[in-house]
XYZ file of C-alpha atoms in Angstrom:
210
model
C 182.243 183.153 62.273
C 182.990 184.921 65.883
C 181.161 187.707 67.185
C 184.095 190.117 66.209
C 184.071 188.876 62.574
C 180.296 189.047 62.410
C 180.367 192.790 63.493
C 183.222 193.570 60.942
C 181.313 191.800 58.319
C 178.182 193.797 59.157
C 179.810 197.029 58.662
C 181.631 196.102 55.561
C 178.162 194.814 53.978
C 176.585 198.014 55.064
C 179.156 200.254 53.514
C 179.182 198.015 50.231
C 175.495 198.668 50.154
C 175.278 202.473 50.241
C 177.723 202.439 47.089
C 176.149 199.481 45.347
C 174.158 200.449 42.494
C 170.445 199.514 42.369
C 170.646 196.062 40.921
C 170.634 192.371 41.981
C 173.714 193.057 44.462
C 171.639 195.017 47.015
C 169.370 192.233 48.131
C 172.381 190.061 48.486
C 174.242 192.336 50.484
C 171.211 192.842 52.675
C 171.156 189.214 52.819
C 174.304 188.979 54.286
C 173.863 191.712 56.777
C 170.812 189.751 57.979
C 173.148 186.571 58.651
C 175.682 188.910 60.419
C 172.822 190.344 62.670
C 172.014 186.811 63.365
C 175.121 185.661 64.145
C 175.388 188.599 66.435
C 171.887 187.452 68.226
C 170.096 190.401 67.130
C 167.199 188.394 65.708
C 164.825 191.352 65.636
C 166.668 193.226 62.734
C 167.721 190.115 61.109
C 164.116 188.925 61.026
C 162.968 192.424 59.709
C 165.362 192.328 56.892
C 164.866 188.546 55.891
C 160.853 189.189 55.806
C 161.127 192.289 53.511
C 163.576 190.299 51.120
C 161.300 187.058 51.458
C 158.280 189.271 50.481
C 159.869 190.351 47.069
C 158.982 187.244 45.133
C 160.846 188.517 42.025
C 163.972 189.098 43.728
C 166.758 186.608 43.410
C 167.618 186.683 47.405
C 163.975 185.687 48.162
C 164.421 181.750 48.680
C 167.621 182.338 50.594
C 165.777 184.789 52.663
C 163.100 182.568 53.195
C 165.134 179.522 54.090
C 167.093 181.524 56.776
C 164.226 182.961 58.266
C 162.741 179.238 58.623
C 165.727 178.351 60.250
C 165.476 181.179 62.911
C 161.898 180.355 63.597
C 162.958 176.736 64.283
C 165.640 177.938 66.543
C 163.258 180.153 68.265
C 161.173 177.085 68.986
C 158.453 178.113 65.985
C 158.757 174.548 64.459
C 155.589 174.742 62.404
C 156.104 178.056 60.840
C 159.877 177.529 60.447
C 159.119 174.241 58.573
C 156.628 175.815 56.243
C 159.261 178.663 55.395
C 161.976 176.033 54.706
C 159.920 173.662 53.019
C 158.639 176.476 50.403
C 162.317 177.850 50.041
C 163.753 174.726 49.273
C 161.006 172.477 47.516
C 159.712 175.205 45.613
C 163.154 176.326 44.145
C 164.577 173.057 43.117
C 167.183 174.455 40.593
C 168.116 177.785 42.563
C 171.391 177.856 44.393
C 172.251 180.488 47.353
C 174.860 180.632 49.928
C 174.064 178.290 52.590
C 171.153 176.410 50.815
C 173.009 173.022 51.723
C 172.570 174.193 55.303
C 169.242 174.976 54.596
C 168.475 171.560 53.406
C 170.019 170.029 56.417
C 167.738 172.164 58.682
C 164.696 171.222 56.968
C 165.774 167.654 57.299
C 165.781 168.344 61.002
C 162.566 169.982 60.889
C 161.144 166.904 59.052
C 162.199 164.860 61.799
C 160.755 167.260 64.456
C 157.327 167.071 62.501
C 157.335 163.298 63.033
C 158.198 162.410 59.201
C 161.384 160.508 59.559
C 161.714 159.132 56.346
C 161.667 162.407 54.706
C 163.737 163.911 57.328
C 166.694 161.422 57.199
C 166.447 161.539 53.325
C 167.004 165.384 53.411
C 169.816 164.934 56.138
C 171.522 162.218 53.945
C 171.356 164.403 50.843
C 172.671 167.549 52.553
C 175.398 165.418 53.980
C 176.686 164.180 50.805
C 176.790 167.588 49.538
C 178.790 169.012 52.356
C 181.326 165.940 51.875
C 181.644 166.850 48.220
C 182.273 170.578 48.986
C 184.796 169.812 51.532
C 182.606 171.233 54.352
C 183.924 169.195 57.151
C 182.452 171.214 60.138
C 178.985 171.277 58.486
C 179.331 167.432 57.808
C 180.277 166.685 61.276
C 177.671 168.404 63.067
C 174.886 167.022 60.763
C 176.254 163.650 61.515
C 175.980 164.231 65.328
C 172.759 165.733 64.650
C 171.346 162.656 63.117
C 173.147 160.387 65.986
C 171.548 162.563 68.681
C 168.105 162.237 66.679
C 168.317 158.502 66.849
C 169.413 158.172 70.292
C 166.787 160.253 71.495
C 164.338 158.590 69.446
C 165.351 155.479 71.221
C 166.133 153.581 68.009
C 168.455 151.238 69.521
C 169.229 149.215 66.392
C 169.731 152.360 64.468
C 171.710 154.212 66.927
C 174.138 151.518 67.949
C 175.369 152.195 64.450
C 175.622 155.838 64.861
C 176.441 156.447 68.871
C 179.154 159.043 68.440
C 179.216 160.081 64.921
C 182.795 159.647 64.490
C 182.622 156.005 65.235
C 179.204 155.700 63.355
C 179.994 156.877 59.853
C 183.065 156.132 57.841
C 183.073 159.624 56.262
C 182.961 161.323 59.478
C 185.848 159.030 61.262
C 188.096 159.993 58.241
C 187.112 163.649 58.892
C 188.249 163.271 62.603
C 191.600 161.508 61.826
C 192.393 164.129 59.350
C 191.467 167.290 60.846
C 191.163 166.344 64.551
C 188.061 168.265 64.876
C 186.510 168.823 68.164
C 182.900 169.751 67.784
C 180.274 169.643 70.792
C 177.123 167.379 70.058
C 173.767 168.917 69.918
C 170.497 167.429 70.369
C 168.751 167.309 67.431
C 165.483 166.898 69.003
C 165.471 170.514 70.547
C 166.732 172.558 67.447
C 168.763 172.290 64.156
C 172.402 173.090 64.479
C 173.074 176.972 64.203
C 171.746 177.866 60.763
C 173.178 181.446 60.881
C 176.881 180.204 60.415
C 178.197 182.989 57.930
C 178.781 181.858 54.461
C 180.014 185.549 53.234
C 183.117 184.166 52.177
C 181.326 181.954 49.582
C 179.352 184.017 47.268
C 176.287 182.413 45.252
C 177.277 180.723 42.035
C 174.607 181.294 39.888
C 172.653 184.171 41.279
C 175.183 186.989 41.499
């Protein structure tokens, strides 16, 4: 979402929280506020909200908050800390779903690559890509495939990078996406940071947690 939409979403979630009963809905409204704040580049306030949510081990929003916090840490260059948070969020909660989990899994894949564990990183990326495709999330699929291509290129894996030079030619699924949707998405260098992990998913409520 753009800045105008993020600002409107933030106001809406704050209003909803004031009238929401003291139950499981309030943590998720706070989580959505944190996502909107991050989208507005207000990382400090977003981090404060996420840390409080992640610290509540009994709260249903704790894994989601931990995952988003990990993505923000990696985006700011704190790779080791972000990797630990993402890994705990995803791997300690294998049966828990939340809005943005697949994106967190993709970010964990990129974090593994940054930490030098290529097999685990590519496995995580491919799993996330399959979920993006199954959900019809072509934008996220495109960006994830381009991140993978950039990583292979930057790592000078010529034999592999030759098969994934520009993502849309490299992967049959992505080529089909571009033919159908005519997407124009700029490439990002995966070795520098994962794709923006704060894209808002407010329109997609959690399937099992709320």
